[in-house]
Amino acid sequence: VQLVESGGGLVQAGGSLRLSCAASGFTFDDYVIGWFRQAPGEEREGVSCITNSDGTTYYADSVKGRFTISSDNAKNTVYLQMNSLKPEDTAVYYCAADIPGATVGNWFLSNPDRYFGSWGQGTQVTVSS
């Protein structure tokens, strides 16, 4: 399993970025893909996840209405469209993947080590005020 994130960068508050997570080495449709972030000195935070089999999505309350996760199964790529960015969104963003061994729900975002076994290297997102 290989996950490669891209699309991070520096943006002003109120701006937008789209992150990509290119996946390889596994049957994409069978997996749940999640986005997580970690700011310096902070705990890792679940942002959003999607079940590739049916496209069901889940979001953390902190990003609901501003971020949109989507999946292009033909390209084995998951995207995270981030709009109305705030300085507090600044973090390294990671994508993660696994076969869902349980019913997928928001609890996948709060228990990343339990539900996600494969991780990318991360991409930095910096939002200036």
Tab-separated table of N, CA, C and O in Angstrom:
chain	number	residue	atom	x	y	z
A	1	VAL	N	0.850	-1.193	0.000
A	1	VAL	CA	0.000	0.000	0.000
A	1	VAL	C	0.883	1.240	0.000
A	1	VAL	O	1.784	1.368	0.823
A	2	GLN	N	0.615	2.132	-0.941
A	2	GLN	CA	1.365	3.386	-0.996
A	2	GLN	C	0.383	4.537	-1.150
A	2	GLN	O	-0.538	4.474	-1.965
A	3	LEU	N	0.591	5.567	-0.341
A	3	LEU	CA	-0.236	6.758	-0.383
A	3	LEU	C	0.683	7.960	-0.524
A	3	LEU	O	1.630	8.112	0.262
A	4	VAL	N	0.396	8.817	-1.482
A	4	VAL	CA	1.229	9.995	-1.712
A	4	VAL	C	0.340	11.229	-1.746
A	4	VAL	O	-0.523	11.359	-2.633
A	5	GLU	N	0.547	12.125	-0.776
A	5	GLU	CA	-0.221	13.361	-0.723
A	5	GLU	C	0.472	14.458	-1.526
A	5	GLU	O	1.704	14.475	-1.643
A	6	SER	N	-0.331	15.360	-2.027
A	6	SER	CA	0.184	16.546	-2.707
A	6	SER	C	-0.848	17.652	-2.616
A	6	SER	O	-2.000	17.399	-2.235
A	7	GLY	N	-0.431	18.864	-2.979
A	7	GLY	CA	-1.357	19.976	-3.042
A	7	GLY	C	-1.277	20.961	-1.901
A	7	GLY	O	-1.985	21.977	-1.901
A	8	GLY	N	-0.440	20.673	-0.911
A	8	GLY	CA	-0.302	21.611	0.185
A	8	GLY	C	0.413	22.883	-0.249
A	8	GLY	O	0.931	22.981	-1.362
A	9	GLY	N	0.414	23.873	0.632
A	9	GLY	CA	1.089	25.123	0.330
A	9	GLY	C	0.705	26.209	1.291
A	9	GLY	O	0.112	25.944	2.350
A	10	LEU	N	1.053	27.434	0.908
A	10	LEU	CA	0.761	28.616	1.716
A	10	LEU	C	-0.398	29.369	1.082
A	10	LEU	O	-0.375	29.648	-0.128
A	11	VAL	N	-1.387	29.703	1.887
A	11	VAL	CA	-2.557	30.410	1.379
A	11	VAL	C	-3.022	31.402	2.442
A	11	VAL	O	-2.809	31.186	3.639
A	12	GLN	N	-3.642	32.481	1.997
A	12	GLN	CA	-4.176	33.456	2.939
A	12	GLN	C	-5.508	32.974	3.508
A	12	GLN	O	-6.221	32.171	2.872
A	13	ALA	N	-5.822	33.458	4.675
A	13	ALA	CA	-7.103	33.128	5.285
A	13	ALA	C	-8.240	33.469	4.328
A	13	ALA	O	-8.213	34.519	3.667
A	14	GLY	N	-9.206	32.568	4.249
A	14	GLY	CA	-10.312	32.733	3.319
A	14	GLY	C	-10.084	32.074	1.979
A	14	GLY	O	-11.014	31.948	1.178
A	15	GLY	N	-8.844	31.652	1.731
A	15	GLY	CA	-8.517	31.025	0.460
A	15	GLY	C	-8.852	29.547	0.428
A	15	GLY	O	-9.454	28.997	1.366
A	16	SER	N	-8.433	28.903	-0.670
A	16	SER	CA	-8.754	27.494	-0.898
A	16	SER	C	-7.514	26.718	-1.332
A	16	SER	O	-6.590	27.285	-1.928
A	17	LEU	N	-7.531	25.451	-1.019
A	17	LEU	CA	-6.532	24.510	-1.514
A	17	LEU	C	-7.224	23.176	-1.783
A	17	LEU	O	-8.227	22.862	-1.130
A	18	ARG	N	-6.670	22.408	-2.701
A	18	ARG	CA	-7.167	21.053	-2.906
A	18	ARG	C	-6.011	20.076	-2.721
A	18	ARG	O	-5.011	20.138	-3.448
A	19	LEU	N	-6.159	19.208	-1.767
A	19	LEU	CA	-5.170	18.169	-1.517
A	19	LEU	C	-5.545	16.910	-2.289
A	19	LEU	O	-6.729	16.608	-2.468
A	20	SER	N	-4.530	16.189	-2.729
A	20	SER	CA	-4.733	14.917	-3.413
A	20	SER	C	-4.006	13.807	-2.666
A	20	SER	O	-2.930	14.037	-2.105
A	21	CYS	N	-4.593	12.642	-2.691
A	21	CYS	CA	-3.978	11.444	-2.112
A	21	CYS	C	-4.017	10.364	-3.188
A	21	CYS	O	-5.083	9.795	-3.460
A	22	ALA	N	-2.874	10.117	-3.806
A	22	ALA	CA	-2.775	9.099	-4.853
A	22	ALA	C	-2.427	7.764	-4.220
A	22	ALA	O	-1.447	7.652	-3.480
A	23	ALA	N	-3.247	6.756	-4.496
A	23	ALA	CA	-3.102	5.451	-3.844
A	23	ALA	C	-2.686	4.390	-4.841
A	23	ALA	O	-3.070	4.439	-6.015
A	24	SER	N	-1.917	3.430	-4.366
A	24	SER	CA	-1.515	2.307	-5.202
A	24	SER	C	-1.214	1.106	-4.313
A	24	SER	O	-0.990	1.239	-3.117
A	25	GLY	N	-1.256	-0.060	-4.942
A	25	GLY	CA	-0.890	-1.272	-4.226
A	25	GLY	C	-2.020	-1.992	-3.551
A	25	GLY	O	-1.792	-2.964	-2.815
A	26	PHE	N	-3.260	-1.523	-3.768
A	26	PHE	CA	-4.392	-2.209	-3.160
A	26	PHE	C	-5.643	-1.956	-3.995
A	26	PHE	O	-5.658	-1.099	-4.865
A	27	THR	N	-6.690	-2.733	-3.702
A	27	THR	CA	-7.957	-2.590	-4.418
A	27	THR	C	-8.683	-1.382	-3.847
A	27	THR	O	-9.305	-1.446	-2.786
A	28	PHE	N	-8.605	-0.305	-4.568
A	28	PHE	CA	-9.054	1.000	-4.083
A	28	PHE	C	-10.499	0.973	-3.604
A	28	PHE	O	-10.830	1.543	-2.564
A	29	ASP	N	-11.354	0.306	-4.359
A	29	ASP	CA	-12.789	0.339	-4.048
A	29	ASP	C	-13.114	-0.312	-2.707
A	29	ASP	O	-14.176	-0.047	-2.141
A	30	ASP	N	-12.239	-1.146	-2.183
A	30	ASP	CA	-12.520	-1.869	-0.945
A	30	ASP	C	-12.152	-1.087	0.312
A	30	ASP	O	-12.422	-1.544	1.424
A	31	TYR	N	-11.546	0.073	0.127
A	31	TYR	CA	-10.940	0.750	1.249
A	31	TYR	C	-11.720	1.986	1.700
A	31	TYR	O	-12.473	2.588	0.940
A	32	VAL	N	-11.497	2.347	2.942
A	32	VAL	CA	-11.899	3.645	3.465
A	32	VAL	C	-10.634	4.500	3.516
A	32	VAL	O	-9.568	4.037	3.927
A	33	ILE	N	-10.735	5.727	3.038
A	33	ILE	CA	-9.614	6.668	2.991
A	33	ILE	C	-9.934	7.847	3.898
A	33	ILE	O	-11.044	8.396	3.815
A	34	GLY	N	-8.978	8.210	4.715
A	34	GLY	CA	-9.202	9.319	5.633
A	34	GLY	C	-8.143	10.395	5.492
A	34	GLY	O	-7.023	10.130	5.043
A	35	TRP	N	-8.515	11.604	5.855
A	35	TRP	CA	-7.576	12.719	5.966
A	35	TRP	C	-7.464	13.096	7.437
A	35	TRP	O	-8.472	13.250	8.131
A	36	PHE	N	-6.231	13.274	7.865
A	36	PHE	CA	-5.941	13.670	9.233
A	36	PHE	C	-4.953	14.831	9.192
A	36	PHE	O	-4.288	15.049	8.182
A	37	ARG	N	-4.856	15.565	10.275
A	37	ARG	CA	-3.910	16.668	10.320
A	37	ARG	C	-3.288	16.760	11.700
A	37	ARG	O	-3.878	16.335	12.696
A	38	GLN	N	-2.090	17.321	11.716
A	38	GLN	CA	-1.399	17.506	12.985
A	38	GLN	C	-0.614	18.806	12.939
A	38	GLN	O	0.253	18.985	12.079
A	39	ALA	N	-0.955	19.681	13.859
A	39	ALA	CA	-0.241	20.944	14.014
A	39	ALA	C	0.861	20.761	15.051
A	39	ALA	O	0.777	19.871	15.913
A	40	PRO	N	1.903	21.588	15.003
A	40	PRO	CA	3.001	21.468	15.975
A	40	PRO	C	2.484	21.534	17.406
A	40	PRO	O	1.723	22.429	17.764
A	41	GLY	N	2.890	20.559	18.207
A	41	GLY	CA	2.502	20.540	19.605
A	41	GLY	C	1.084	20.102	19.875
A	41	GLY	O	0.632	20.135	21.024
A	42	GLU	N	0.377	19.694	18.817
A	42	GLU	CA	-1.017	19.305	18.963
A	42	GLU	C	-1.188	17.813	18.682
A	42	GLU	O	-0.335	17.178	18.049
A	43	GLU	N	-2.315	17.285	19.153
A	43	GLU	CA	-2.659	15.908	18.843
A	43	GLU	C	-3.101	15.801	17.383
A	43	GLU	O	-3.589	16.764	16.790
A	44	ARG	N	-2.926	14.618	16.821
A	44	ARG	CA	-3.441	14.380	15.478
A	44	ARG	C	-4.962	14.449	15.496
A	44	ARG	O	-5.603	13.938	16.416
A	45	GLU	N	-5.522	15.071	14.486
A	45	GLU	CA	-6.964	15.300	14.421
A	45	GLU	C	-7.545	14.696	13.155
A	45	GLU	O	-7.003	14.900	12.056
A	46	GLY	N	-8.627	13.988	13.279
A	46	GLY	CA	-9.326	13.473	12.117
A	46	GLY	C	-10.091	14.580	11.424
A	46	GLY	O	-10.765	15.375	12.089
A	47	VAL	N	-9.994	14.643	10.109
A	47	VAL	CA	-10.639	15.701	9.330
A	47	VAL	C	-11.849	15.161	8.571
A	47	VAL	O	-12.952	15.694	8.677
A	48	SER	N	-11.626	14.095	7.808
A	48	SER	CA	-12.699	13.570	6.971
A	48	SER	C	-12.312	12.185	6.488
A	48	SER	O	-11.134	11.836	6.454
A	49	CYS	N	-13.313	11.390	6.143
A	49	CYS	CA	-13.031	10.104	5.513
A	49	CYS	C	-14.149	9.738	4.551
A	49	CYS	O	-15.256	10.302	4.623
A	50	ILE	N	-13.838	8.813	3.657
A	50	ILE	CA	-14.785	8.394	2.626
A	50	ILE	C	-14.657	6.898	2.420
A	50	ILE	O	-13.549	6.348	2.414
A	51	THR	N	-15.805	6.240	2.288
A	51	THR	CA	-15.798	4.823	1.956
A	51	THR	C	-15.888	4.716	0.447
A	51	THR	O	-16.875	5.142	-0.157
A	52	ASN	N	-14.866	4.175	-0.167
A	52	ASN	CA	-14.805	4.155	-1.629
A	52	ASN	C	-15.867	3.248	-2.247
A	52	ASN	O	-16.226	3.418	-3.411
A	53	SER	N	-16.376	2.301	-1.507
A	53	SER	CA	-17.355	1.379	-2.077
A	53	SER	C	-18.671	2.064	-2.401
A	53	SER	O	-19.334	1.728	-3.385
A	54	ASP	N	-19.063	3.051	-1.567
A	54	ASP	CA	-20.347	3.703	-1.819
A	54	ASP	C	-20.288	5.223	-1.737
A	54	ASP	O	-21.305	5.894	-1.908
A	55	GLY	N	-19.099	5.772	-1.486
A	55	GLY	CA	-18.941	7.220	-1.484
A	55	GLY	C	-19.452	7.932	-0.246
A	55	GLY	O	-19.526	9.169	-0.232
A	56	THR	N	-19.809	7.204	0.792
A	56	THR	CA	-20.281	7.847	2.021
A	56	THR	C	-19.137	8.640	2.654
A	56	THR	O	-18.003	8.171	2.709
A	57	THR	N	-19.460	9.844	3.107
A	57	THR	CA	-18.442	10.736	3.658
A	57	THR	C	-18.741	11.114	5.101
A	57	THR	O	-19.903	11.113	5.528
A	58	TYR	N	-17.678	11.448	5.803
A	58	TYR	CA	-17.779	11.855	7.203
A	58	TYR	C	-16.823	13.027	7.424
A	58	TYR	O	-15.750	13.077	6.810
A	59	TYR	N	-17.235	13.945	8.300
A	59	TYR	CA	-16.436	15.145	8.537
A	59	TYR	C	-16.357	15.459	10.027
A	59	TYR	O	-17.313	15.238	10.775
A	60	ALA	N	-15.224	16.016	10.415
A	60	ALA	CA	-15.125	16.589	11.745
A	60	ALA	C	-15.948	17.870	11.787
A	60	ALA	O	-16.081	18.573	10.768
A	61	ASP	N	-16.492	18.193	12.946
A	61	ASP	CA	-17.310	19.400	13.069
A	61	ASP	C	-16.519	20.651	12.704
A	61	ASP	O	-17.086	21.620	12.189
A	62	SER	N	-15.227	20.646	12.951
A	62	SER	CA	-14.401	21.832	12.718
A	62	SER	C	-14.258	22.184	11.247
A	62	SER	O	-13.884	23.313	10.911
A	63	VAL	N	-14.549	21.236	10.361
A	63	VAL	CA	-14.370	21.505	8.922
A	63	VAL	C	-15.668	21.361	8.138
A	63	VAL	O	-15.706	21.643	6.938
A	64	LYS	N	-16.722	20.931	8.812
A	64	LYS	CA	-17.999	20.691	8.123
A	64	LYS	C	-18.488	21.975	7.474
A	64	LYS	O	-18.489	23.038	8.085
A	65	GLY	N	-18.866	21.860	6.208
A	65	GLY	CA	-19.340	23.024	5.472
A	65	GLY	C	-18.244	23.788	4.759
A	65	GLY	O	-18.521	24.638	3.909
A	66	ARG	N	-16.981	23.498	5.104
A	66	ARG	CA	-15.853	24.180	4.446
A	66	ARG	C	-15.011	23.215	3.610
A	66	ARG	O	-14.478	23.602	2.572
A	67	PHE	N	-14.883	21.981	4.055
A	67	PHE	CA	-14.073	20.981	3.367
A	67	PHE	C	-14.981	19.956	2.701
A	67	PHE	O	-16.047	19.615	3.229
A	68	THR	N	-14.528	19.446	1.561
A	68	THR	CA	-15.267	18.402	0.860
A	68	THR	C	-14.299	17.303	0.440
A	68	THR	O	-13.294	17.593	-0.226
A	69	ILE	N	-14.605	16.084	0.827
A	69	ILE	CA	-13.797	14.940	0.408
A	69	ILE	C	-14.482	14.263	-0.756
A	69	ILE	O	-15.722	14.187	-0.812
A	70	SER	N	-13.687	13.801	-1.715
A	70	SER	CA	-14.240	13.097	-2.866
A	70	SER	C	-13.236	12.062	-3.338
A	70	SER	O	-12.047	12.124	-2.980
A	71	SER	N	-13.722	11.141	-4.145
A	71	SER	CA	-12.883	10.039	-4.601
A	71	SER	C	-13.086	9.825	-6.085
A	71	SER	O	-14.226	9.796	-6.565
A	72	ASP	N	-11.982	9.685	-6.807
A	72	ASP	CA	-12.024	9.319	-8.217
A	72	ASP	C	-11.489	7.893	-8.303
A	72	ASP	O	-10.264	7.686	-8.314
A	73	ASN	N	-12.391	6.939	-8.317
A	73	ASN	CA	-11.967	5.541	-8.282
A	73	ASN	C	-11.204	5.137	-9.538
A	73	ASN	O	-10.368	4.227	-9.493
A	74	ALA	N	-11.457	5.801	-10.643
A	74	ALA	CA	-10.734	5.487	-11.885
A	74	ALA	C	-9.277	5.908	-11.783
A	74	ALA	O	-8.400	5.301	-12.417
A	75	LYS	N	-9.008	6.937	-10.986
A	75	LYS	CA	-7.645	7.433	-10.828
A	75	LYS	C	-7.004	6.994	-9.511
A	75	LYS	O	-5.874	7.380	-9.213
A	76	ASN	N	-7.753	6.218	-8.721
A	76	ASN	CA	-7.247	5.791	-7.411
A	76	ASN	C	-6.756	6.983	-6.591
A	76	ASN	O	-5.678	6.932	-5.968
A	77	THR	N	-7.541	8.027	-6.590
A	77	THR	CA	-7.143	9.260	-5.922
A	77	THR	C	-8.310	9.811	-5.103
A	77	THR	O	-9.455	9.800	-5.557
A	78	VAL	N	-7.986	10.262	-3.905
A	78	VAL	CA	-8.957	10.932	-3.048
A	78	VAL	C	-8.526	12.387	-2.903
A	78	VAL	O	-7.336	12.679	-2.753
A	79	TYR	N	-9.498	13.270	-2.943
A	79	TYR	CA	-9.232	14.708	-2.869
A	79	TYR	C	-9.850	15.285	-1.597
A	79	TYR	O	-10.853	14.788	-1.094
A	80	LEU	N	-9.242	16.341	-1.125
A	80	LEU	CA	-9.819	17.123	-0.035
A	80	LEU	C	-9.824	18.574	-0.482
A	80	LEU	O	-8.780	19.221	-0.535
A	81	GLN	N	-11.006	19.051	-0.864
A	81	GLN	CA	-11.179	20.450	-1.243
A	81	GLN	C	-11.388	21.263	0.024
A	81	GLN	O	-12.331	21.011	0.779
A	82	MET	N	-10.519	22.226	0.252
A	82	MET	CA	-10.579	23.030	1.471
A	82	MET	C	-10.869	24.471	1.105
A	82	MET	O	-10.052	25.122	0.432
A	83	ASN	N	-12.009	24.959	1.510
A	83	ASN	CA	-12.427	26.335	1.248
A	83	ASN	C	-12.518	27.110	2.563
A	83	ASN	O	-12.560	26.518	3.643
A	84	SER	N	-12.556	28.424	2.446
A	84	SER	CA	-12.683	29.300	3.622
A	84	SER	C	-11.657	28.921	4.688
A	84	SER	O	-11.990	28.780	5.875
A	85	LEU	N	-10.438	28.783	4.265
A	85	LEU	CA	-9.402	28.325	5.182
A	85	LEU	C	-9.127	29.352	6.275
A	85	LEU	O	-9.218	30.570	6.048
A	86	LYS	N	-8.810	28.832	7.453
A	86	LYS	CA	-8.534	29.653	8.625
A	86	LYS	C	-7.106	29.365	9.112
A	86	LYS	O	-6.580	28.287	8.863
A	87	PRO	N	-6.504	30.300	9.809
A	87	PRO	CA	-5.159	30.040	10.347
A	87	PRO	C	-5.102	28.762	11.188
A	87	PRO	O	-4.074	28.066	11.176
A	88	GLU	N	-6.176	28.436	11.873
A	88	GLU	CA	-6.179	27.221	12.700
A	88	GLU	C	-6.235	25.938	11.882
A	88	GLU	O	-6.126	24.849	12.441
A	89	ASP	N	-6.378	26.051	10.565
A	89	ASP	CA	-6.288	24.867	9.699
A	89	ASP	C	-4.833	24.525	9.371
A	89	ASP	O	-4.570	23.496	8.743
A	90	THR	N	-3.915	25.378	9.769
A	90	THR	CA	-2.501	25.136	9.513
A	90	THR	C	-2.047	23.853	10.195
A	90	THR	O	-2.234	23.666	11.393
A	91	ALA	N	-1.461	22.944	9.411
A	91	ALA	CA	-1.028	21.646	9.926
A	91	ALA	C	-0.387	20.857	8.794
A	91	ALA	O	-0.462	21.253	7.627
A	92	VAL	N	0.218	19.745	9.156
A	92	VAL	CA	0.591	18.749	8.162
A	92	VAL	C	-0.613	17.831	7.980
A	92	VAL	O	-1.168	17.327	8.965
A	93	TYR	N	-1.008	17.647	6.740
A	93	TYR	CA	-2.174	16.831	6.421
A	93	TYR	C	-1.707	15.480	5.876
A	93	TYR	O	-0.857	15.412	4.982
A	94	TYR	N	-2.283	14.439	6.432
A	94	TYR	CA	-1.945	13.068	6.052
A	94	TYR	C	-3.183	12.349	5.533
A	94	TYR	O	-4.282	12.538	6.063
A	95	CYS	N	-2.996	11.508	4.524
A	95	CYS	CA	-4.073	10.599	4.181
A	95	CYS	C	-3.718	9.206	4.695
A	95	CYS	O	-2.542	8.873	4.865
A	96	ALA	N	-4.742	8.441	4.954
A	96	ALA	CA	-4.584	7.111	5.514
A	96	ALA	C	-5.628	6.185	4.901
A	96	ALA	O	-6.683	6.644	4.449
A	97	ALA	N	-5.330	4.904	4.905
A	97	ALA	CA	-6.228	3.959	4.249
A	97	ALA	C	-6.248	2.632	4.985
A	97	ALA	O	-5.278	2.246	5.644
A	98	ASP	N	-7.369	1.946	4.867
A	98	ASP	CA	-7.454	0.578	5.364
A	98	ASP	C	-8.761	-0.038	4.889
A	98	ASP	O	-9.681	0.674	4.472
A	99	ILE	N	-8.830	-1.340	4.974
A	99	ILE	CA	-10.085	-2.034	4.739
A	99	ILE	C	-10.924	-1.869	6.007
A	99	ILE	O	-10.454	-2.180	7.108
A	100	PRO	N	-12.129	-1.361	5.883
A	100	PRO	CA	-12.941	-1.151	7.091
A	100	PRO	C	-13.338	-2.471	7.726
A	100	PRO	O	-14.105	-3.224	7.165
A	101	GLY	N	-12.791	-2.732	8.906
A	101	GLY	CA	-13.119	-3.959	9.616
A	101	GLY	C	-14.325	-3.808	10.508
A	101	GLY	O	-14.651	-4.704	11.281
A	102	ALA	N	-14.966	-2.652	10.409
A	102	ALA	CA	-16.158	-2.376	11.207
A	102	ALA	C	-17.031	-1.414	10.418
A	102	ALA	O	-16.618	-0.896	9.385
A	103	THR	N	-18.224	-1.192	10.916
A	103	THR	CA	-19.102	-0.205	10.292
A	103	THR	C	-18.432	1.156	10.321
A	103	THR	O	-17.977	1.610	11.379
A	104	VAL	N	-18.343	1.787	9.151
A	104	VAL	CA	-17.655	3.068	9.060
A	104	VAL	C	-18.546	4.176	9.605
A	104	VAL	O	-19.744	4.215	9.337
A	105	GLY	N	-17.943	5.060	10.366
A	105	GLY	CA	-18.660	6.206	10.895
A	105	GLY	C	-17.680	7.254	11.350
A	105	GLY	O	-16.463	7.120	11.140
A	106	ASN	N	-18.180	8.281	12.006
A	106	ASN	CA	-17.290	9.348	12.460
A	106	ASN	C	-16.249	8.842	13.459
A	106	ASN	O	-15.204	9.475	13.629
A	107	TRP	N	-16.524	7.704	14.098
A	107	TRP	CA	-15.565	7.163	15.055
A	107	TRP	C	-14.259	6.779	14.397
A	107	TRP	O	-13.233	6.656	15.056
A	108	PHE	N	-14.277	6.596	13.074
A	108	PHE	CA	-13.039	6.328	12.357
A	108	PHE	C	-12.088	7.525	12.449
A	108	PHE	O	-10.865	7.362	12.420
A	109	LEU	N	-12.656	8.726	12.553
A	109	LEU	CA	-11.832	9.927	12.620
A	109	LEU	C	-11.207	10.110	13.999
A	109	LEU	O	-10.145	10.720	14.128
A	110	SER	N	-11.844	9.598	15.021
A	110	SER	CA	-11.322	9.782	16.380
A	110	SER	C	-10.463	8.622	16.850
A	110	SER	O	-9.884	8.691	17.929
A	111	ASN	N	-10.353	7.572	16.048
A	111	ASN	CA	-9.528	6.418	16.403
A	111	ASN	C	-8.639	6.019	15.228
A	111	ASN	O	-8.730	4.908	14.716
A	112	PRO	N	-7.782	6.913	14.754
A	112	PRO	CA	-7.011	6.629	13.541
A	112	PRO	C	-6.105	5.412	13.658
A	112	PRO	O	-5.983	4.649	12.702
A	113	ASP	N	-5.492	5.221	14.796
A	113	ASP	CA	-4.571	4.095	14.922
A	113	ASP	C	-5.296	2.760	14.925
A	113	ASP	O	-4.735	1.734	14.565
A	114	ARG	N	-6.548	2.784	15.334
A	114	ARG	CA	-7.320	1.543	15.367
A	114	ARG	C	-7.804	1.171	13.969
A	114	ARG	O	-7.850	-0.014	13.613
A	115	TYR	N	-8.173	2.176	13.162
A	115	TYR	CA	-8.861	1.886	11.910
A	115	TYR	C	-8.020	2.094	10.656
A	115	TYR	O	-8.439	1.686	9.574
A	116	PHE	N	-6.865	2.733	10.766
A	116	PHE	CA	-6.071	3.014	9.578
A	116	PHE	C	-4.653	2.490	9.758
A	116	PHE	O	-3.936	2.921	10.661
A	117	GLY	N	-4.250	1.585	8.858
A	117	GLY	CA	-2.940	0.959	8.986
A	117	GLY	C	-1.891	1.482	8.029
A	117	GLY	O	-0.700	1.238	8.209
A	118	SER	N	-2.309	2.227	7.016
A	118	SER	CA	-1.379	2.730	6.014
A	118	SER	C	-1.489	4.240	5.942
A	118	SER	O	-2.592	4.778	5.894
A	119	TRP	N	-0.338	4.902	5.916
A	119	TRP	CA	-0.294	6.356	5.971
A	119	TRP	C	0.654	6.917	4.920
A	119	TRP	O	1.674	6.284	4.574
A	120	GLY	N	0.319	8.102	4.443
A	120	GLY	CA	1.210	8.821	3.555
A	120	GLY	C	2.229	9.616	4.340
A	120	GLY	O	2.243	9.603	5.578
A	121	GLN	N	3.046	10.364	3.608
A	121	GLN	CA	4.140	11.105	4.239
A	121	GLN	C	3.708	12.494	4.710
A	121	GLN	O	4.430	13.134	5.474
A	122	GLY	N	2.572	12.951	4.254
A	122	GLY	CA	2.049	14.240	4.688
A	122	GLY	C	2.379	15.374	3.743
A	122	GLY	O	3.356	15.330	2.997
A	123	THR	N	1.550	16.406	3.792
A	123	THR	CA	1.777	17.623	3.019
A	123	THR	C	1.422	18.813	3.909
A	123	THR	O	0.409	18.794	4.612
A	124	GLN	N	2.272	19.831	3.882
A	124	GLN	CA	2.104	20.973	4.759
A	124	GLN	C	1.090	21.957	4.198
A	124	GLN	O	1.163	22.341	3.022
A	125	VAL	N	0.169	22.365	5.036
A	125	VAL	CA	-0.779	23.436	4.706
A	125	VAL	C	-0.560	24.560	5.714
A	125	VAL	O	-0.620	24.340	6.925
A	126	THR	N	-0.299	25.750	5.201
A	126	THR	CA	-0.094	26.919	6.050
A	126	THR	C	-1.061	28.013	5.631
A	126	THR	O	-1.080	28.400	4.461
A	127	VAL	N	-1.859	28.475	6.576
A	127	VAL	CA	-2.836	29.520	6.307
A	127	VAL	C	-2.421	30.768	7.081
A	127	VAL	O	-2.358	30.755	8.319
A	128	SER	N	-2.131	31.828	6.353
A	128	SER	CA	-1.699	33.069	6.986
A	128	SER	C	-2.892	33.975	7.264
A	128	SER	O	-3.879	33.967	6.523
A	129	SER	N	-2.778	34.751	8.333
A	129	SER	CA	-3.894	35.632	8.715
A	129	SER	C	-3.764	36.992	8.064
A	129	SER	O	-2.765	37.331	7.460
